[in-house]
Each structure stands twice: as C-alpha cells, then as structure tokens.
Coordinates of C-alpha atoms in Angstrom, one line a residue:
Chain A
M21 CA 0.0 0.0 -0.1
S22 CA 1.3 3.3 -0.9
E23 CA 1.7 5.6 2.2
R24 CA 2.3 9.1 2.7
V25 CA 5.8 9.4 4.2
A26 CA 8.2 12.2 5.1
F27 CA 11.8 11.6 5.5
I28 CA 14.2 13.9 7.7
G29 CA 17.9 13.9 7.2
L30 CA 19.5 12.7 3.9
G31 CA 22.9 11.8 5.1
V32 CA 25.0 8.9 4.1
M33 CA 22.2 6.5 5.6
G34 CA 18.9 8.6 5.1
Y35 CA 19.5 9.4 1.4
P36 CA 19.2 5.7 0.3
M37 CA 16.9 4.8 3.0
A38 CA 14.5 7.5 1.8
G39 CA 15.1 6.4 -1.7
H40 CA 14.1 2.7 -1.0
L41 CA 10.7 4.0 0.9
A42 CA 10.2 5.8 -2.4
K43 CA 11.4 3.3 -4.9
K44 CA 10.8 -0.2 -3.3
G45 CA 8.2 0.9 -0.9
G46 CA 6.4 2.9 -3.7
H47 CA 5.6 5.3 -1.1
Q48 CA 4.8 8.9 -1.6
V49 CA 7.9 10.6 0.1
T50 CA 8.4 14.3 1.1
V51 CA 11.9 14.8 2.2
Y52 CA 13.7 17.5 4.5
N53 CA 17.3 18.1 4.6
R54 CA 19.3 21.0 6.5
N55 CA 21.4 21.5 3.3
S56 CA 18.5 21.8 0.8
A57 CA 20.7 21.1 -2.2
K58 CA 20.8 17.6 -1.1
A59 CA 17.1 17.4 -0.9
E60 CA 16.8 18.7 -4.5
A61 CA 19.1 16.2 -5.6
W62 CA 17.2 13.5 -3.8
V63 CA 13.9 14.7 -5.5
K64 CA 15.5 14.9 -8.8
E65 CA 16.8 11.2 -8.5
Y66 CA 13.6 9.4 -6.6
G67 CA 10.8 11.9 -7.4
G68 CA 8.5 13.1 -4.4
K69 CA 8.7 16.5 -3.0
S70 CA 10.9 18.5 -0.7
A71 CA 9.9 20.6 1.9
P72 CA 11.7 23.6 3.6
T73 CA 11.3 22.6 7.4
P74 CA 10.6 19.3 9.2
A75 CA 7.3 20.5 10.0
A76 CA 6.2 21.2 6.5
A77 CA 7.7 17.6 5.4
A78 CA 5.5 15.9 8.2
K79 CA 2.5 17.7 7.6
D80 CA 0.5 15.3 5.6
A81 CA 2.4 12.3 6.3
D82 CA 1.3 9.1 8.1
F83 CA 4.9 8.0 8.8
V84 CA 7.6 10.4 9.4
F85 CA 11.2 9.1 9.4
A86 CA 14.1 10.6 10.7
C87 CA 18.0 9.7 10.5
V88 CA 20.0 12.7 11.9
G89 CA 23.1 13.0 14.0
D90 CA 22.8 12.9 17.7
D91 CA 20.4 13.8 20.6
P92 CA 20.0 17.5 20.0
D93 CA 19.2 17.0 16.1
V94 CA 16.5 14.6 17.3
R95 CA 15.0 17.1 19.7
A96 CA 15.3 19.9 16.8
V97 CA 13.4 17.9 14.2
T98 CA 10.7 16.4 16.8
T99 CA 9.9 18.8 19.5
G100 CA 12.0 21.8 18.2
K101 CA 10.8 25.0 16.5
D102 CA 9.3 23.8 12.9
G103 CA 10.0 20.5 14.2
A104 CA 7.7 17.6 13.0
F105 CA 5.3 17.2 16.2
S106 CA 4.0 20.6 15.5
A107 CA 2.5 19.8 12.2
M108 CA 1.8 16.0 12.4
K109 CA -1.6 14.5 12.2
P110 CA -3.2 12.8 15.2
G111 CA -2.2 8.9 15.0
A112 CA 0.7 9.7 12.8
I113 CA 3.9 7.8 13.7
F114 CA 7.5 9.1 14.1
I115 CA 10.3 6.7 13.4
D116 CA 13.4 7.6 14.4
N117 CA 16.3 5.9 12.9
T118 CA 19.1 8.1 14.5
T119 CA 21.4 6.0 17.0
A120 CA 20.9 8.5 20.0
S121 CA 20.3 8.3 23.7
A122 CA 17.4 6.4 25.3
V123 CA 16.8 9.4 27.3
V124 CA 15.8 11.4 24.4
A125 CA 13.9 8.4 22.9
R126 CA 11.7 8.4 25.9
E127 CA 11.5 12.1 26.1
C128 CA 10.1 12.1 22.4
H129 CA 8.0 9.3 23.3
A130 CA 6.1 11.2 25.9
A131 CA 5.8 14.5 24.2
A132 CA 4.4 12.5 21.1
K133 CA 1.9 10.7 23.3
A134 CA 0.8 14.2 24.7
K135 CA 0.0 15.3 21.3
G136 CA -1.8 12.2 20.3
L137 CA 1.2 11.1 18.1
H138 CA 3.6 8.1 18.3
F139 CA 7.3 7.7 18.6
L140 CA 9.3 4.8 17.7
D141 CA 13.1 4.7 18.5
A142 CA 14.6 2.7 15.7
P143 CA 18.3 2.7 15.1
V144 CA 19.5 0.8 12.5
S145 CA 23.0 -1.5 11.8
G146 CA 24.5 -2.5 8.6
G147 CA 26.2 0.6 7.7
S148 CA 26.3 2.5 4.4
A149 CA 26.2 -0.7 2.2
G150 CA 23.2 -1.9 4.2
A151 CA 21.5 1.3 3.7
Q152 CA 22.4 1.6 -0.1
N153 CA 21.3 -2.0 -0.4
G154 CA 18.3 -1.9 1.6
V155 CA 19.1 -4.6 4.1
L156 CA 19.4 -2.8 7.4
T157 CA 18.7 -4.4 10.7
V158 CA 16.2 -2.2 12.7
M159 CA 16.1 -2.5 16.4
V160 CA 13.0 -0.6 17.6
G161 CA 11.4 0.4 21.0
G162 CA 8.1 1.8 21.4
D163 CA 4.5 0.7 21.8
P164 CA 3.2 -2.6 19.8
E165 CA 0.7 -0.8 17.9
P166 CA 2.2 1.9 15.9
Y167 CA 5.4 -0.7 15.7
A168 CA 2.8 -3.1 13.7
K169 CA 1.8 -0.3 11.5
A170 CA 5.2 1.1 10.8
E171 CA 7.0 -2.5 10.2
P172 CA 5.5 -3.1 6.7
V173 CA 6.7 0.3 5.8
I174 CA 10.2 0.0 7.2
R175 CA 10.8 -3.3 5.2
A176 CA 11.5 -1.0 2.2
Y177 CA 14.8 -0.5 3.6
A178 CA 15.4 -3.5 6.1
R179 CA 16.3 -7.2 6.1
M180 CA 15.4 -7.6 9.8
I181 CA 13.2 -5.7 12.0
A182 CA 12.3 -6.5 15.5
L183 CA 10.5 -4.7 18.4
M184 CA 13.0 -4.9 21.3
G185 CA 10.7 -3.6 24.1
P186 CA 9.5 -0.2 25.4
S187 CA 10.4 3.0 24.2
G188 CA 14.3 3.3 24.3
A189 CA 14.9 -0.4 23.9
G190 CA 15.8 0.0 20.3
Q191 CA 18.4 2.4 21.3
H192 CA 19.6 -0.1 24.1
T193 CA 20.0 -2.9 21.5
K194 CA 22.0 -0.6 19.2
M195 CA 24.3 0.0 22.3
V196 CA 24.9 -3.6 23.1
N197 CA 25.8 -3.9 19.3
Q198 CA 28.2 -1.0 19.3
I199 CA 29.9 -2.3 22.7
C200 CA 30.4 -5.8 21.2
I201 CA 32.0 -4.3 17.9
A202 CA 34.2 -2.0 20.3
G203 CA 35.5 -5.2 22.1
I204 CA 36.1 -7.3 18.6
V205 CA 37.8 -4.4 17.0
Q206 CA 40.3 -3.7 19.6
G207 CA 41.2 -7.2 20.0
M208 CA 41.7 -7.8 16.4
S209 CA 43.8 -4.5 16.2
E210 CA 45.9 -5.8 19.2
G211 CA 46.3 -9.4 17.7
F212 CA 47.1 -8.1 13.9
A213 CA 49.5 -5.6 15.3
L214 CA 51.4 -8.3 17.3
A215 CA 51.2 -10.4 14.3
E216 CA 53.0 -7.7 12.0
K217 CA 55.6 -7.1 14.8
V218 CA 56.5 -11.1 14.9
G219 CA 56.6 -11.2 11.2
L220 CA 53.4 -13.6 10.7
D221 CA 51.5 -13.4 7.2
V222 CA 48.3 -11.8 8.9
A223 CA 46.3 -13.0 5.7
K224 CA 47.3 -16.6 6.5
V225 CA 46.7 -16.1 10.4
V226 CA 42.8 -14.9 9.6
E227 CA 42.6 -17.8 7.1
V228 CA 43.6 -20.4 9.9
I229 CA 41.9 -18.5 13.0
S230 CA 38.8 -17.4 11.4
K231 CA 37.3 -20.8 11.2
G232 CA 37.1 -21.1 15.1
A233 CA 36.8 -19.3 18.3
A234 CA 38.5 -16.0 17.4
Q235 CA 36.0 -15.6 14.4
S236 CA 33.8 -12.6 13.9
W237 CA 32.1 -10.6 11.3
Q238 CA 34.7 -8.0 11.6
M239 CA 37.5 -10.3 11.0
D240 CA 35.9 -11.9 7.8
N241 CA 35.1 -8.3 6.6
R242 CA 37.6 -5.9 7.8
Y243 CA 41.1 -7.5 8.2
K244 CA 42.0 -6.5 4.3
A245 CA 41.1 -3.0 4.8
M246 CA 43.1 -3.2 8.4
M247 CA 46.1 -4.7 6.5
E248 CA 46.0 -2.5 3.5
G249 CA 45.5 0.6 5.6
K250 CA 42.5 1.7 3.6
F251 CA 40.1 3.1 6.1
E252 CA 38.2 5.6 3.9
F253 CA 34.8 3.7 3.7
G254 CA 32.3 2.2 6.1
F255 CA 31.2 3.7 9.6
A256 CA 33.1 6.7 10.9
V257 CA 34.9 6.8 13.8
D258 CA 33.3 10.3 14.8
W259 CA 30.0 8.5 14.8
M260 CA 31.2 5.7 16.7
R261 CA 32.6 7.8 19.5
K262 CA 29.1 9.3 19.9
D263 CA 27.5 5.8 20.0
L264 CA 30.2 5.0 22.8
R265 CA 29.4 8.2 24.5
V266 CA 25.7 7.4 24.7
S267 CA 26.3 4.0 26.0
L268 CA 28.8 5.0 28.7
E269 CA 26.2 7.6 29.8
Q270 CA 23.6 5.0 29.9
A271 CA 25.9 2.2 31.7
R272 CA 26.6 5.2 34.4
E273 CA 22.8 5.8 34.8
V274 CA 21.9 2.4 35.6
G275 CA 25.2 1.2 37.4
A276 CA 26.5 -0.9 34.8
R277 CA 30.5 -1.0 34.0
L278 CA 31.8 -0.7 30.6
P279 CA 35.9 -0.7 31.1
L280 CA 36.6 -2.0 27.8
T281 CA 34.0 0.3 26.2
A282 CA 35.4 3.4 28.2
L283 CA 39.0 2.6 26.9
V284 CA 38.2 1.9 23.4
D285 CA 36.2 5.2 23.4
Q286 CA 39.5 7.0 24.1
F287 CA 41.7 5.0 21.8
Y288 CA 39.1 6.3 19.1
G289 CA 39.9 9.7 20.3
D290 CA 43.7 8.8 19.4
V291 CA 42.5 8.0 15.9
Q292 CA 40.4 11.5 15.6
Q293 CA 43.6 13.2 17.0
M294 CA 45.6 11.4 14.0
G295 CA 43.0 12.9 11.5
G296 CA 41.0 9.9 11.4
G297 CA 37.6 10.9 12.3
R298 CA 36.0 10.0 9.2
Y299 CA 37.8 6.6 9.1
D300 CA 36.0 3.3 9.4
T301 CA 36.0 2.0 12.9
C302 CA 38.5 -0.7 12.0
S303 CA 41.1 2.0 12.0
L304 CA 41.6 1.5 15.5
I305 CA 44.8 -0.4 14.8
L306 CA 46.4 2.7 13.4
R307 CA 47.5 3.7 16.9
L308 CA 49.2 0.6 17.5
R309 CA 51.4 0.7 14.6
D310 CA 54.8 2.5 14.4
K311 CA 54.8 5.7 12.4
K312 CA 56.5 5.4 9.2
Chain B
M4 CA 50.5 -45.6 6.9
S5 CA 51.0 -46.8 10.4
E6 CA 53.8 -44.9 12.4
R7 CA 55.4 -45.7 15.8
V8 CA 54.1 -42.4 17.8
A9 CA 54.5 -41.4 21.3
F10 CA 52.3 -39.1 23.2
I11 CA 53.1 -37.1 26.2
G12 CA 50.3 -35.6 28.4
L13 CA 46.9 -37.1 28.7
G14 CA 45.0 -34.2 30.0
V15 CA 41.4 -32.8 28.7
M16 CA 43.1 -32.3 25.3
G17 CA 45.8 -34.9 25.0
Y18 CA 43.8 -37.7 26.1
P19 CA 41.4 -37.8 23.2
M20 CA 44.1 -36.6 20.8
A21 CA 46.3 -39.5 21.5
G22 CA 43.1 -41.6 21.0
H23 CA 42.6 -40.3 17.6
L24 CA 46.2 -41.1 16.7
A25 CA 45.6 -44.7 17.8
K26 CA 41.9 -45.2 16.5
K27 CA 41.5 -42.9 13.7
G28 CA 45.2 -42.6 12.5
G29 CA 46.0 -46.4 13.1
H30 CA 49.3 -45.7 14.6
Q31 CA 51.2 -47.6 17.3
V32 CA 51.1 -45.2 20.1
T33 CA 52.8 -45.2 23.3
V34 CA 51.8 -42.8 26.0
Y35 CA 53.5 -41.2 29.1
N36 CA 51.4 -39.4 31.7
R37 CA 52.5 -37.5 34.9
N38 CA 49.7 -39.5 36.7
S39 CA 50.2 -43.0 35.4
A40 CA 46.6 -44.1 36.3
K41 CA 45.4 -42.0 33.4
A42 CA 47.9 -43.6 31.2
E43 CA 46.8 -46.9 32.1
A44 CA 43.0 -46.1 31.5
W45 CA 44.2 -44.7 28.1
V46 CA 45.9 -48.0 27.2
K47 CA 42.8 -49.9 28.2
E48 CA 40.6 -47.7 26.1
Y49 CA 42.6 -47.5 23.2
G50 CA 45.4 -50.3 23.4
G51 CA 48.9 -49.1 22.8
K52 CA 51.5 -49.1 25.6
S53 CA 52.3 -46.7 28.3
A54 CA 55.8 -45.8 29.5
P55 CA 57.4 -44.7 32.9
T56 CA 59.0 -41.6 31.4
P57 CA 58.9 -39.1 28.4
A58 CA 62.2 -40.7 27.3
A59 CA 61.0 -44.3 27.5
A60 CA 57.9 -43.4 25.4
A61 CA 59.9 -41.7 22.9
K62 CA 62.6 -44.1 22.5
D63 CA 61.6 -45.9 19.4
A64 CA 58.9 -43.3 18.0
D65 CA 59.2 -41.4 14.7
F66 CA 56.8 -38.9 15.9
V67 CA 56.8 -37.6 19.5
F68 CA 53.5 -35.7 20.4
A69 CA 53.1 -33.6 23.8
C70 CA 50.4 -31.6 25.2
V71 CA 51.3 -30.4 28.6
G72 CA 50.7 -27.1 30.5
D73 CA 53.2 -24.2 30.3
D74 CA 56.9 -23.5 29.2
P75 CA 58.4 -25.6 32.2
D76 CA 56.3 -28.6 31.5
V77 CA 57.4 -28.4 27.6
R78 CA 61.2 -28.0 28.9
A79 CA 60.7 -30.8 31.2
V80 CA 59.5 -33.4 28.5
T81 CA 62.0 -32.4 26.1
T82 CA 65.4 -31.3 27.3
G83 CA 64.8 -32.1 31.0
K84 CA 66.2 -35.2 32.9
D85 CA 64.3 -38.3 31.4
G86 CA 62.9 -35.9 28.8
A87 CA 62.2 -37.1 25.2
F88 CA 65.2 -35.6 23.5
S89 CA 67.8 -38.0 25.5
A90 CA 66.1 -40.8 23.9
M91 CA 64.7 -39.8 20.4
K92 CA 66.1 -41.5 17.2
P93 CA 67.9 -39.3 14.9
G94 CA 65.6 -37.5 12.5
A95 CA 62.5 -38.3 14.9
I96 CA 60.1 -35.3 15.1
F97 CA 58.6 -33.9 18.1
I98 CA 55.4 -31.9 17.8
D99 CA 54.5 -29.8 20.8
N100 CA 50.7 -29.2 20.9
T101 CA 51.0 -27.2 24.1
T102 CA 50.2 -23.6 24.0
A103 CA 53.5 -22.0 25.4
S104 CA 56.1 -19.2 24.7
A105 CA 57.7 -18.8 21.1
V106 CA 60.7 -18.5 23.5
V107 CA 60.7 -22.0 24.7
A108 CA 59.6 -23.4 21.2
R109 CA 62.9 -21.8 19.5
E110 CA 64.9 -23.2 22.5
C111 CA 63.6 -26.6 21.8
H112 CA 64.0 -26.2 18.1
A113 CA 67.6 -25.3 18.6
A114 CA 68.4 -27.9 21.2
A115 CA 66.7 -30.5 18.7
K116 CA 68.6 -29.3 15.9
A117 CA 71.9 -29.8 17.7
K118 CA 70.8 -33.5 18.6
G119 CA 69.8 -34.0 14.7
L120 CA 66.1 -34.1 15.9
H121 CA 63.1 -31.9 14.6
F122 CA 61.0 -29.7 17.0
L123 CA 57.6 -28.1 15.6
D124 CA 55.6 -25.9 17.9
A125 CA 52.1 -26.8 17.1
P126 CA 49.5 -25.2 19.3
V127 CA 45.8 -25.9 18.8
S128 CA 42.4 -24.4 18.9
G129 CA 39.0 -25.8 19.2
G130 CA 38.7 -26.6 22.7
S131 CA 37.9 -29.9 24.5
A132 CA 35.0 -30.5 22.1
G133 CA 37.5 -30.2 19.0
A134 CA 40.0 -32.6 20.7
Q135 CA 37.0 -35.0 21.4
N136 CA 35.8 -34.9 17.7
G137 CA 39.3 -34.8 16.3
V138 CA 38.6 -31.6 14.5
L139 CA 41.3 -29.2 15.9
T140 CA 42.9 -26.4 14.1
V141 CA 46.8 -26.8 14.5
M142 CA 49.1 -23.7 13.8
V143 CA 52.6 -24.9 13.1
G144 CA 56.1 -23.1 13.3
G145 CA 59.1 -25.1 12.3
D146 CA 60.9 -26.2 9.5
P147 CA 59.1 -27.3 6.0
E148 CA 60.5 -30.7 5.7
P149 CA 59.5 -32.3 9.3
Y150 CA 56.1 -30.5 8.7
A151 CA 55.5 -32.1 5.7
K152 CA 56.3 -35.5 7.2
A153 CA 54.3 -34.5 10.3
E154 CA 51.1 -33.1 8.6
P155 CA 49.5 -36.5 7.7
V156 CA 50.1 -38.0 11.2
I157 CA 48.4 -34.7 12.8
R158 CA 45.5 -35.1 10.4
A159 CA 44.2 -37.8 12.9
Y160 CA 42.9 -35.2 15.3
A161 CA 43.0 -32.0 13.2
R162 CA 40.5 -30.6 10.5
M163 CA 42.8 -27.6 9.5
I164 CA 46.6 -27.8 9.6
A165 CA 48.9 -24.8 8.5
L166 CA 52.5 -24.1 8.5
M167 CA 52.5 -20.4 9.8
G168 CA 56.2 -19.7 9.4
P169 CA 59.6 -20.7 11.3
S170 CA 60.2 -21.8 15.0
G171 CA 57.7 -20.0 17.3
A172 CA 55.2 -19.1 14.4
G173 CA 52.8 -21.5 15.7
Q174 CA 52.7 -20.0 19.1
H175 CA 52.6 -16.4 17.6
T176 CA 49.5 -17.3 15.7
K177 CA 47.8 -18.9 18.7
M178 CA 48.7 -15.6 20.7
V179 CA 46.8 -13.6 18.0
N180 CA 43.7 -16.1 18.3
Q181 CA 43.5 -15.7 22.1
I182 CA 44.0 -11.8 22.1
C183 CA 41.1 -11.6 19.8
I184 CA 39.0 -14.0 21.8
A185 CA 40.0 -11.7 24.9
G186 CA 38.4 -8.7 23.2
I187 CA 35.3 -10.4 21.8
V188 CA 34.4 -12.1 25.3
Q189 CA 34.9 -8.7 27.2
G190 CA 33.1 -6.8 24.6
M191 CA 30.1 -9.2 24.9
S192 CA 30.3 -9.5 28.6
E193 CA 30.0 -5.5 28.7
G194 CA 27.1 -5.5 26.2
F195 CA 25.1 -8.2 27.8
A196 CA 25.6 -6.8 31.5
L197 CA 24.2 -3.7 30.0
A198 CA 21.3 -5.4 28.3
E199 CA 20.7 -7.2 31.5
K200 CA 20.5 -3.8 33.5
V201 CA 18.2 -1.9 31.3
G202 CA 15.9 -5.0 31.1
L203 CA 16.2 -6.1 27.4
D204 CA 15.6 -9.7 26.5
V205 CA 19.1 -10.8 25.8
A206 CA 18.3 -13.8 23.7
K207 CA 16.4 -11.6 21.5
V208 CA 19.2 -9.0 21.2
V209 CA 21.6 -11.8 20.1
E210 CA 19.0 -13.1 17.6
V211 CA 19.0 -9.5 16.1
I212 CA 22.5 -8.2 16.2
S213 CA 24.3 -11.6 15.6
K214 CA 23.4 -11.3 12.0
G215 CA 25.5 -8.1 11.5
A216 CA 28.7 -6.4 12.5
A217 CA 28.6 -7.4 15.9
Q218 CA 28.5 -11.2 15.1
S219 CA 31.3 -13.6 16.5
W220 CA 31.7 -17.5 16.9
Q221 CA 31.6 -16.5 20.8
M222 CA 28.2 -14.7 20.3
D223 CA 26.8 -17.6 18.4
N224 CA 28.1 -20.2 20.7
R225 CA 28.5 -18.7 24.0
Y226 CA 25.7 -16.3 24.7
K227 CA 23.4 -19.1 26.3
A228 CA 26.0 -20.2 28.7
M229 CA 26.6 -16.4 29.8
M230 CA 22.9 -15.9 30.0
E231 CA 22.3 -19.3 32.1
G232 CA 25.5 -18.8 34.1
K233 CA 26.6 -22.2 33.4
F234 CA 30.3 -22.2 33.0
E235 CA 31.6 -25.5 34.1
F236 CA 32.8 -26.5 30.5
G237 CA 35.0 -25.4 27.8
F238 CA 38.4 -23.7 27.9
A239 CA 39.4 -22.8 31.6
V240 CA 40.2 -19.1 32.8
D241 CA 43.4 -20.4 34.4
W242 CA 44.6 -21.7 30.9
M243 CA 43.5 -18.5 29.3
R244 CA 45.5 -16.4 31.9
K245 CA 48.5 -18.4 30.8
D246 CA 48.0 -17.7 27.3
L247 CA 47.5 -14.0 27.9
R248 CA 50.6 -13.8 29.9
V249 CA 52.5 -15.7 27.3
S250 CA 51.1 -13.0 24.7
L251 CA 52.0 -10.1 26.9
E252 CA 55.4 -11.1 27.4
Q253 CA 55.8 -11.5 23.8
A254 CA 54.3 -8.2 22.9
R255 CA 56.6 -6.5 25.4
E256 CA 59.8 -8.3 24.0
V257 CA 58.9 -7.0 20.3
G258 CA 57.7 -3.5 21.7
A259 CA 54.0 -4.2 20.6
R260 CA 51.1 -2.8 23.0
L261 CA 48.3 -5.0 24.1
P262 CA 46.1 -2.5 26.4
L263 CA 43.0 -4.4 26.3
T264 CA 44.5 -7.8 26.8
A265 CA 46.4 -6.6 29.6
L266 CA 43.1 -5.4 31.1
V267 CA 41.1 -8.6 30.2
D268 CA 44.0 -10.6 31.9
Q269 CA 43.4 -8.5 35.0
F270 CA 39.7 -9.3 34.6
Y271 CA 40.4 -13.1 34.2
G272 CA 42.2 -12.5 37.7
D273 CA 39.0 -11.4 39.4
V274 CA 37.0 -14.6 38.0
Q275 CA 39.8 -16.6 39.5
Q276 CA 39.4 -14.7 42.8
M277 CA 35.7 -15.5 42.5
G278 CA 36.7 -19.3 42.4
G279 CA 36.0 -19.3 38.8
G280 CA 39.6 -20.6 37.5
R281 CA 38.1 -23.7 35.9
Y282 CA 35.1 -21.9 34.5
D283 CA 34.9 -21.4 30.6
T284 CA 36.5 -17.8 29.3
C285 CA 33.1 -16.8 28.6
S286 CA 32.5 -16.4 32.6
L287 CA 34.3 -13.0 32.3
I288 CA 30.9 -11.6 32.6
L289 CA 30.4 -12.7 36.2
R290 CA 32.5 -9.7 37.5
L291 CA 30.1 -7.5 35.7
R292 CA 27.1 -8.8 37.4
D293 CA 25.8 -7.7 40.8
K294 CA 26.1 -10.3 43.4
K295 CA 22.8 -11.9 44.5

C-alpha cells in the first residue's frame, strides 16, 4: 500500500533509505534536509517532494522518518521550532532511525503521546552498504500498535526488524551492538599489530583462526582494510565515539560498568587526533602501528 | 601408513588427541602421563602401551607428540631429565601441541637441531570438544621438511593444519587467536551486562545483532552459557590467563602494545578470585554482574 511518508535527514544513511521508501516501498515521500541542495538532488533522483522545514515535510504524512546525527538533532526535528511534532496529524507515527540516547527516545515518546502522536526509536545497523542495498537491521523500541503499522513500511530498507521492548529499547539494543563491536575491533587490532611485529603473514593467520573461536564478522569483513590501511569507507570513528558516549552515559545511569568500552572510546579519540575521524571504525589498529 | 608414535600428556586435550592417533590414525601409540593411572586408563581404552618416562615413551617413535601445561612442562618433557630428547632417534620429530611461549619453542627447536632431531611448535584451537571430535585447528611453526612428514599424522585429530612460519610462528598465531577472543568476550560481557541492567531480553538481542557487524563465534556459541550462568565446561580461565601472560610477554619483547589484553588478563584474575579458575572463558561476565 502506498503511504504518505516524510523523511528528515538525507545523510549517508538517510539518502538511500528514503530512496528505498520511494522506489521499493512505492510510497509518496516528502524529504527535508538541512542542506537543501541534497534534498533537491534526492527529488531529482527519486521523485517526490522536498519541504523547507521538518514540520512542512511531516504535515500530511502518516509516517515520519528521521535519520539525523545526535540527541540535539533529534530534539530539533521533533519537538524543536518547526519540528515535525508541531505539524503531524493525530495518530501519525514518528520513526527515528538515529542512533541516539534512550533518554531522548523516551522524551520524544512522552512528547508524542501528549500530542496524540506515536514515537518509535528505531536505530539501524548494517552501515552505508546496508542502507544502499536496503538490507539494514532495525532495532525498535516503543508501543506494539504503532510498531505493527510501521513495520511493513520500514521493510522497504530493512532485512530484519524487531520490536525490542518499550521506548528506548531500540537504542539500548544498538548500544549492545556497538559495545560488542568495540571489543572485537580492539582485540583484532592488538592481535594483528602483534602479528605484524613478529613477522606473521596476517592474511594466513586470518585464514586459519577465522574458522574457530576467534571468528567474527569484523575479522571476515575488515581484516583486508586493516592490512592495507584503507580506511576511507564504512562507519566513521566520529559516529562511533558518539555511540560509545551514549552507551557510557547509559551505563553510568543504571550502574553498569563498561571498562573496555571506556578505554576503546579513548582509543578512538587517538584516531581522531591522528586525523582519522572520518575513517571506518577498523582504523583502531592505526594507533598500535609504528609511524613510518 | 601406521607410524610409531609417542604421546606425552593425557589431559583434557591430550587424552582424546592421542586416542585419535591410535584409532583414526591407526598408529602404534605409546603414552606417558605424570599421573600414571590416566595412562593405564588410556591403554585400556585404546590399546598401545604406556611408558614410565617421556624418554621411554619416545625411544622408538618417529613422531613424539606432547600436550602439557606451560613452558616449564615443555622443557621438562623435552630437554629435562628423562625428557624425550635424551632418547629420540636421529631424524625423529617432536610435535608440541602445548600453548606455550615462542621463546621455549625456539629453545627446543635449537636443542633438537643440535641432536639431529626436529621440533615443531603446534598449538591447537578448538577446545575440548574439538579434541574429542578430532577437528582441531593446528598452527605450526618450524621447518618445512619435518612439517611435511608430520602433517599426515597430525591429521588424525585435526580439521585444519597450517605451517605459519619458522619456529615460534605456531605459538605466535595462537597468541593472535587468544587476543582476539579476549576482546570479543569482554565486549560481549559488557554488552550483555548492560542489556540485563536495562531490562532487555538478551536472547532476542543476540537474535537481532548476531546477523551483522557484532556477530562472532563467541556470540553464536556462548551467549546461552553466559545467560544461564553455566560455566563448568570449555576452556578454563586458568589456561586463558597463561595464554594471555605469554602474549603479553611476547608483546613486551617486540615492542607491541596490548592494552585491552592486559586489562582482560586482570579481569580474568577477578574471575579466579571469585573461584572461577576452572570456568570457561565466557565467565568473564560474572565480574560485571551484581552479587545476589
């Protein structure tokens, strides 16, 4: 069924996600982007309309998607001036694909409820490749009823969609995902850096150990980039630091301890200082290598 | 071809490995174990012979295997009093399946060479289940000629065997393996402990995130034990600490840094202090849980 949909935030993720909603989903999509040139480019590529504010984009939509940067951006496009909440129809559903805090998710959920709207936190994983191919994993927190309505629409850009629990549970799940990745990538970085120092053939090491207990998606898919030092792709260190910050804040709030996560967050700070803020997360190995 | 084989050290790993050499490999196996009752039990189960010392076991063998505990044990059964090197035939090959240091591997390699013998460091991965099923991964360091001769014999208990480089390279590869595991398991422990604190259904979280960038063998195969708190199986924390110690010493020697590995090694010390020295390595989550 063709739905009236708005999409706010046409970044590396949002641009192709909105595209899948239009093309694969067959929905009528109105887009908003802070930099309007990108919105015009999107309309040229996919049809639909662009709007000058989140509110204008969201006005007639039954489903309003957003994929923006961080907590303040989520607030701006929802409850902020000219935010979507000021214009959305009663019963309309806001689906936030931003990776943000559970605090902002619950805040927006409550604000939406007060206005007769719905809010789902729905961060994604799968990176820019997953967004381009429309095969993202979507981790949703919120109420079952709007979830059931939104799920078929989300499917346009997702391979896996799951309701993880009440508001905030989508963000919590994404945190677990990022924390696991932090451990995997740092472990691999240390292992490979040692392998290089002792003169092992790292490709051969991976061939042998990736069949057993040391195997990971990161090992299978990132060791080549790590070996070749080609980091200009994938999921940026700057964003990973934001995700780890959100995780560390969450842990502090509930009294959980994340010692490795805290350390890896600092290590990513080293990579930023080396000029690698836009590099893929597997660039963590850089700080363990001797400078040439 | 049936070979004359000796096997030194019938622990959790060695016992079934020697068994595969006898049964699957069809070799004539003479075993030695510090506790002779175990050697007698092995002979009862698999046939072959037992010997009172490593030297006596190794005397007539073309291939002498060992799977003992740590560096001092490797020295004891090779160059020590009544060690295998004192009795081995010229040209015979010692295959050390112990996870030990590259230093002891090279020491033994040199001592073997001086006596006209061969020494391969050949640590394994795959745990007790891999040993029981004869599907271990064997990472070998040493000279190509004895490797080529030993490879078909090793195959009795292995699914994958690879010559990784000169003497010590097998141990180096195993270190990389253990370092990667340390990162994976600590990351998972932090992620799951946070998930529990915020009230997520961890099984559902794993279902969702194990399809993507956070996936690992450890996640696929260990999350249940971690959730259920059943740690009396698998690869013991005590042994993991030994492997991490060896890795940390190696890194110090070559000027590599292993900050996460050093931290996780200490965390495993916490698990030991909690009485979990014999628990599987995934028990690392215990120290992040509140005491009940």
